[in-house]
Short mmCIF file of C-alpha atoms in Angstrom, two decimals:
data_model
loop_
_atom_site.label_atom_id
_atom_site.label_comp_id
_atom_site.label_asym_id
_atom_site.label_seq_id
_atom_site.Cartn_x
_atom_site.Cartn_y
_atom_site.Cartn_z
CA MET A 7 -17.38 27.39 -13.57
CA TYR A 8 -17.60 23.56 -13.50
CA GLN A 9 -15.71 21.49 -10.98
CA PHE A 10 -16.13 17.76 -10.79
CA ASP A 11 -15.06 15.30 -8.16
CA ILE A 12 -13.87 12.53 -10.46
CA SER A 13 -12.81 9.49 -8.48
CA ALA A 14 -9.29 8.14 -8.60
CA GLY A 15 -10.68 4.79 -7.40
CA THR A 16 -11.78 1.92 -9.57
CA LYS A 17 -12.66 2.15 -13.24
CA ALA A 18 -16.32 1.66 -12.26
CA ASP A 19 -16.02 4.68 -9.94
CA LEU A 20 -14.45 6.71 -12.75
CA TYR A 21 -17.28 5.97 -15.18
CA ARG A 22 -19.93 6.57 -12.50
CA ASP A 23 -18.40 9.99 -11.83
CA LEU A 24 -18.03 10.77 -15.55
CA LEU A 25 -21.70 9.93 -16.08
CA ALA A 26 -22.75 12.23 -13.22
CA ALA A 27 -20.53 15.02 -14.58
CA LEU A 28 -21.90 14.60 -18.11
CA ASP A 29 -25.43 14.67 -16.73
CA ALA A 30 -24.68 17.95 -14.92
CA LEU A 31 -23.00 19.48 -17.97
CA THR A 32 -25.79 18.67 -20.41
CA ALA A 33 -28.94 18.74 -18.25
CA ASP A 34 -30.06 22.24 -19.20
CA GLU A 35 -28.43 22.57 -22.62
CA THR A 36 -30.39 21.82 -25.78
CA ASP A 37 -27.69 22.48 -28.38
CA PRO A 38 -26.28 19.14 -29.59
CA ILE A 39 -22.93 20.57 -30.72
CA ALA A 40 -22.36 22.21 -27.33
CA ASN A 41 -23.23 18.95 -25.58
CA MET A 42 -20.91 16.90 -27.80
CA ALA A 43 -18.13 19.46 -27.26
CA ASN A 44 -18.39 19.30 -23.49
CA ALA A 45 -18.66 15.50 -23.56
CA ALA A 46 -15.49 15.23 -25.67
CA ALA A 47 -13.63 17.62 -23.36
CA LEU A 48 -14.78 15.74 -20.25
CA VAL A 49 -13.71 12.35 -21.60
CA TRP A 50 -10.40 13.80 -22.84
CA GLU A 51 -9.63 15.33 -19.47
CA TYR A 52 -10.43 12.33 -17.28
CA LEU A 53 -9.75 9.16 -19.27
CA PRO A 54 -6.05 8.34 -19.32
CA ASP A 55 -3.94 7.27 -22.29
CA LEU A 56 -6.01 8.82 -25.08
CA ASN A 57 -4.69 10.59 -28.15
CA TRP A 58 -8.15 11.45 -29.53
CA ALA A 59 -11.67 11.72 -28.12
CA GLY A 60 -14.66 13.00 -29.99
CA PHE A 61 -17.64 12.50 -32.21
CA TYR A 62 -18.56 11.79 -35.78
CA ARG A 63 -22.12 12.88 -36.56
CA LEU A 64 -24.35 11.02 -38.99
CA VAL A 65 -25.28 13.37 -41.83
CA PRO A 66 -28.01 11.80 -43.98
CA ASP A 67 -27.69 11.76 -47.76
CA ALA A 68 -29.26 9.89 -50.66
CA GLN A 69 -27.10 6.81 -49.94
CA GLY A 70 -28.11 6.70 -46.26
CA GLY A 71 -25.52 9.01 -44.82
CA GLU A 72 -21.92 9.50 -43.90
CA LEU A 73 -20.11 10.31 -40.69
CA VAL A 74 -18.91 13.89 -40.49
CA LEU A 75 -16.41 15.17 -37.93
CA GLY A 76 -17.97 16.70 -34.85
CA PRO A 77 -16.51 18.18 -31.66
CA PHE A 78 -13.31 16.51 -30.51
CA GLN A 79 -10.07 16.81 -28.55
CA GLY A 80 -6.74 15.75 -30.05
CA LYS A 81 -4.92 16.07 -33.36
CA VAL A 82 -6.68 17.08 -36.54
CA ALA A 83 -8.87 14.27 -37.82
CA CYS A 84 -10.45 12.76 -40.88
CA ILE A 85 -13.44 14.88 -41.84
CA ARG A 86 -15.75 12.36 -43.53
CA ILE A 87 -16.04 8.62 -43.02
CA PRO A 88 -18.41 6.48 -45.10
CA VAL A 89 -20.80 4.33 -43.08
CA GLY A 90 -19.34 0.83 -43.11
CA LYS A 91 -15.71 1.96 -43.53
CA GLY A 92 -13.14 1.76 -40.74
CA VAL A 93 -13.92 1.30 -37.07
CA CYS A 94 -16.28 4.29 -36.85
CA GLY A 95 -18.10 3.24 -40.01
CA ALA A 96 -18.46 -0.33 -38.68
CA ALA A 97 -20.01 0.96 -35.46
CA ALA A 98 -22.38 3.15 -37.48
CA ALA A 99 -23.38 0.35 -39.86
CA THR A 100 -23.99 -2.27 -37.18
CA LEU A 101 -25.11 0.01 -34.32
CA THR A 102 -22.77 -1.98 -32.08
CA THR A 103 -19.77 -0.93 -30.03
CA GLN A 104 -16.43 -1.65 -31.65
CA LEU A 105 -13.61 -2.45 -29.21
CA VAL A 106 -10.41 -2.86 -31.19
CA GLU A 107 -7.26 -3.90 -29.33
CA ASP A 108 -5.01 -3.48 -32.39
CA VAL A 109 -6.22 -1.10 -35.08
CA HIS A 110 -3.58 -2.38 -37.50
CA ALA A 111 -5.34 -5.75 -37.48
CA PHE A 112 -8.77 -4.23 -38.20
CA PRO A 113 -9.68 -4.66 -41.88
CA GLY A 114 -10.13 -1.27 -43.52
CA HIS A 115 -8.92 0.75 -40.52
CA ILE A 116 -8.70 4.46 -41.37
CA ALA A 117 -5.52 5.90 -39.88
CA CYS A 118 -6.18 9.56 -39.12
CA ASP A 119 -3.32 9.51 -36.57
CA ALA A 120 -0.54 6.98 -37.17
CA ALA A 121 0.14 6.93 -33.40
CA SER A 122 -3.21 5.28 -32.65
CA ARG A 123 -2.91 1.63 -31.66
CA SER A 124 -6.32 0.82 -30.15
CA GLU A 125 -9.80 2.25 -30.53
CA LEU A 126 -13.22 2.20 -28.92
CA VAL A 127 -16.23 3.43 -30.91
CA VAL A 128 -19.71 3.59 -29.38
CA PRO A 129 -22.82 4.38 -31.41
CA VAL A 130 -25.01 7.15 -30.02
CA THR A 131 -28.58 6.15 -30.88
CA LYS A 132 -32.08 7.31 -30.04
CA ASP A 133 -34.99 4.92 -30.66
CA GLY A 134 -32.68 2.72 -32.74
CA ILE A 135 -31.63 5.61 -35.00
CA LEU A 136 -27.95 6.58 -35.22
CA ILE A 137 -27.16 10.17 -34.25
CA ALA A 138 -23.37 9.98 -33.96
CA VAL A 139 -20.52 7.79 -32.77
CA LEU A 140 -18.25 8.45 -29.81
CA ASP A 141 -14.71 7.65 -30.92
CA LEU A 142 -11.77 7.14 -28.54
CA ASP A 143 -8.25 6.41 -29.76
CA SER A 144 -5.18 5.47 -27.75
CA PRO A 145 -1.49 5.11 -28.56
CA GLU A 146 -1.49 2.11 -26.18
CA PRO A 147 -2.30 -1.33 -27.62
CA ALA A 148 -5.33 -2.96 -25.96
CA ARG A 149 -6.02 0.23 -23.97
CA PHE A 150 -9.78 -0.39 -23.85
CA ASP A 151 -11.66 -3.27 -22.25
CA ALA A 152 -15.26 -4.36 -21.65
CA GLU A 153 -15.52 -2.03 -18.65
CA ASP A 154 -14.52 0.93 -20.83
CA ALA A 155 -17.07 -0.14 -23.42
CA ALA A 156 -19.85 -0.38 -20.83
CA GLY A 157 -18.89 2.97 -19.29
CA CYS A 158 -18.83 4.71 -22.67
CA GLU A 159 -22.11 3.06 -23.67
CA ALA A 160 -23.70 4.61 -20.55
CA LEU A 161 -22.26 8.02 -21.52
CA ALA A 162 -23.62 7.59 -25.06
CA ALA A 163 -27.07 6.61 -23.79
CA LEU A 164 -27.30 9.71 -21.61
CA LEU A 165 -25.98 11.91 -24.38
CA ALA A 166 -28.44 10.51 -26.92
CA GLU A 167 -31.27 11.99 -24.88
CA ARG A 168 -29.56 15.39 -25.02
CA LEU A 169 -28.71 15.34 -28.74
CA ALA A 170 -32.06 14.39 -30.29
#
């Protein structure tokens, strides 16, 4: 059904190809859950050294909202995360990417999988409003770098247009 030519070249090539593949996957689909599901599967399949890839969706409530588990790939996960708690909650509260080389050194880290050592969380926003966070975990310490953050921020920006 879908076949992608994902480059085995540089990391920049990889993210360029992932962005093109995500664009193709989501271009004609209006369902946000379907788009998050395919995005999680795409990232899981092509980014190496991950043990979890997926989304937490912002579900508004009287206190402003909480993050609720969305589509993902990997082991079972925490279902609800308060905004401001853990790495995902920090990304949601600040609307800034969280690149954590050692999750054990992050104050208030929520350990859904004890094997996780590093984490990258990117807010998915539209017009400055949080929709979800893209959460990537790795069993490798310092797995993620600024290039991963920039690549995932581009994925999140494209996806934001397809989730709103």
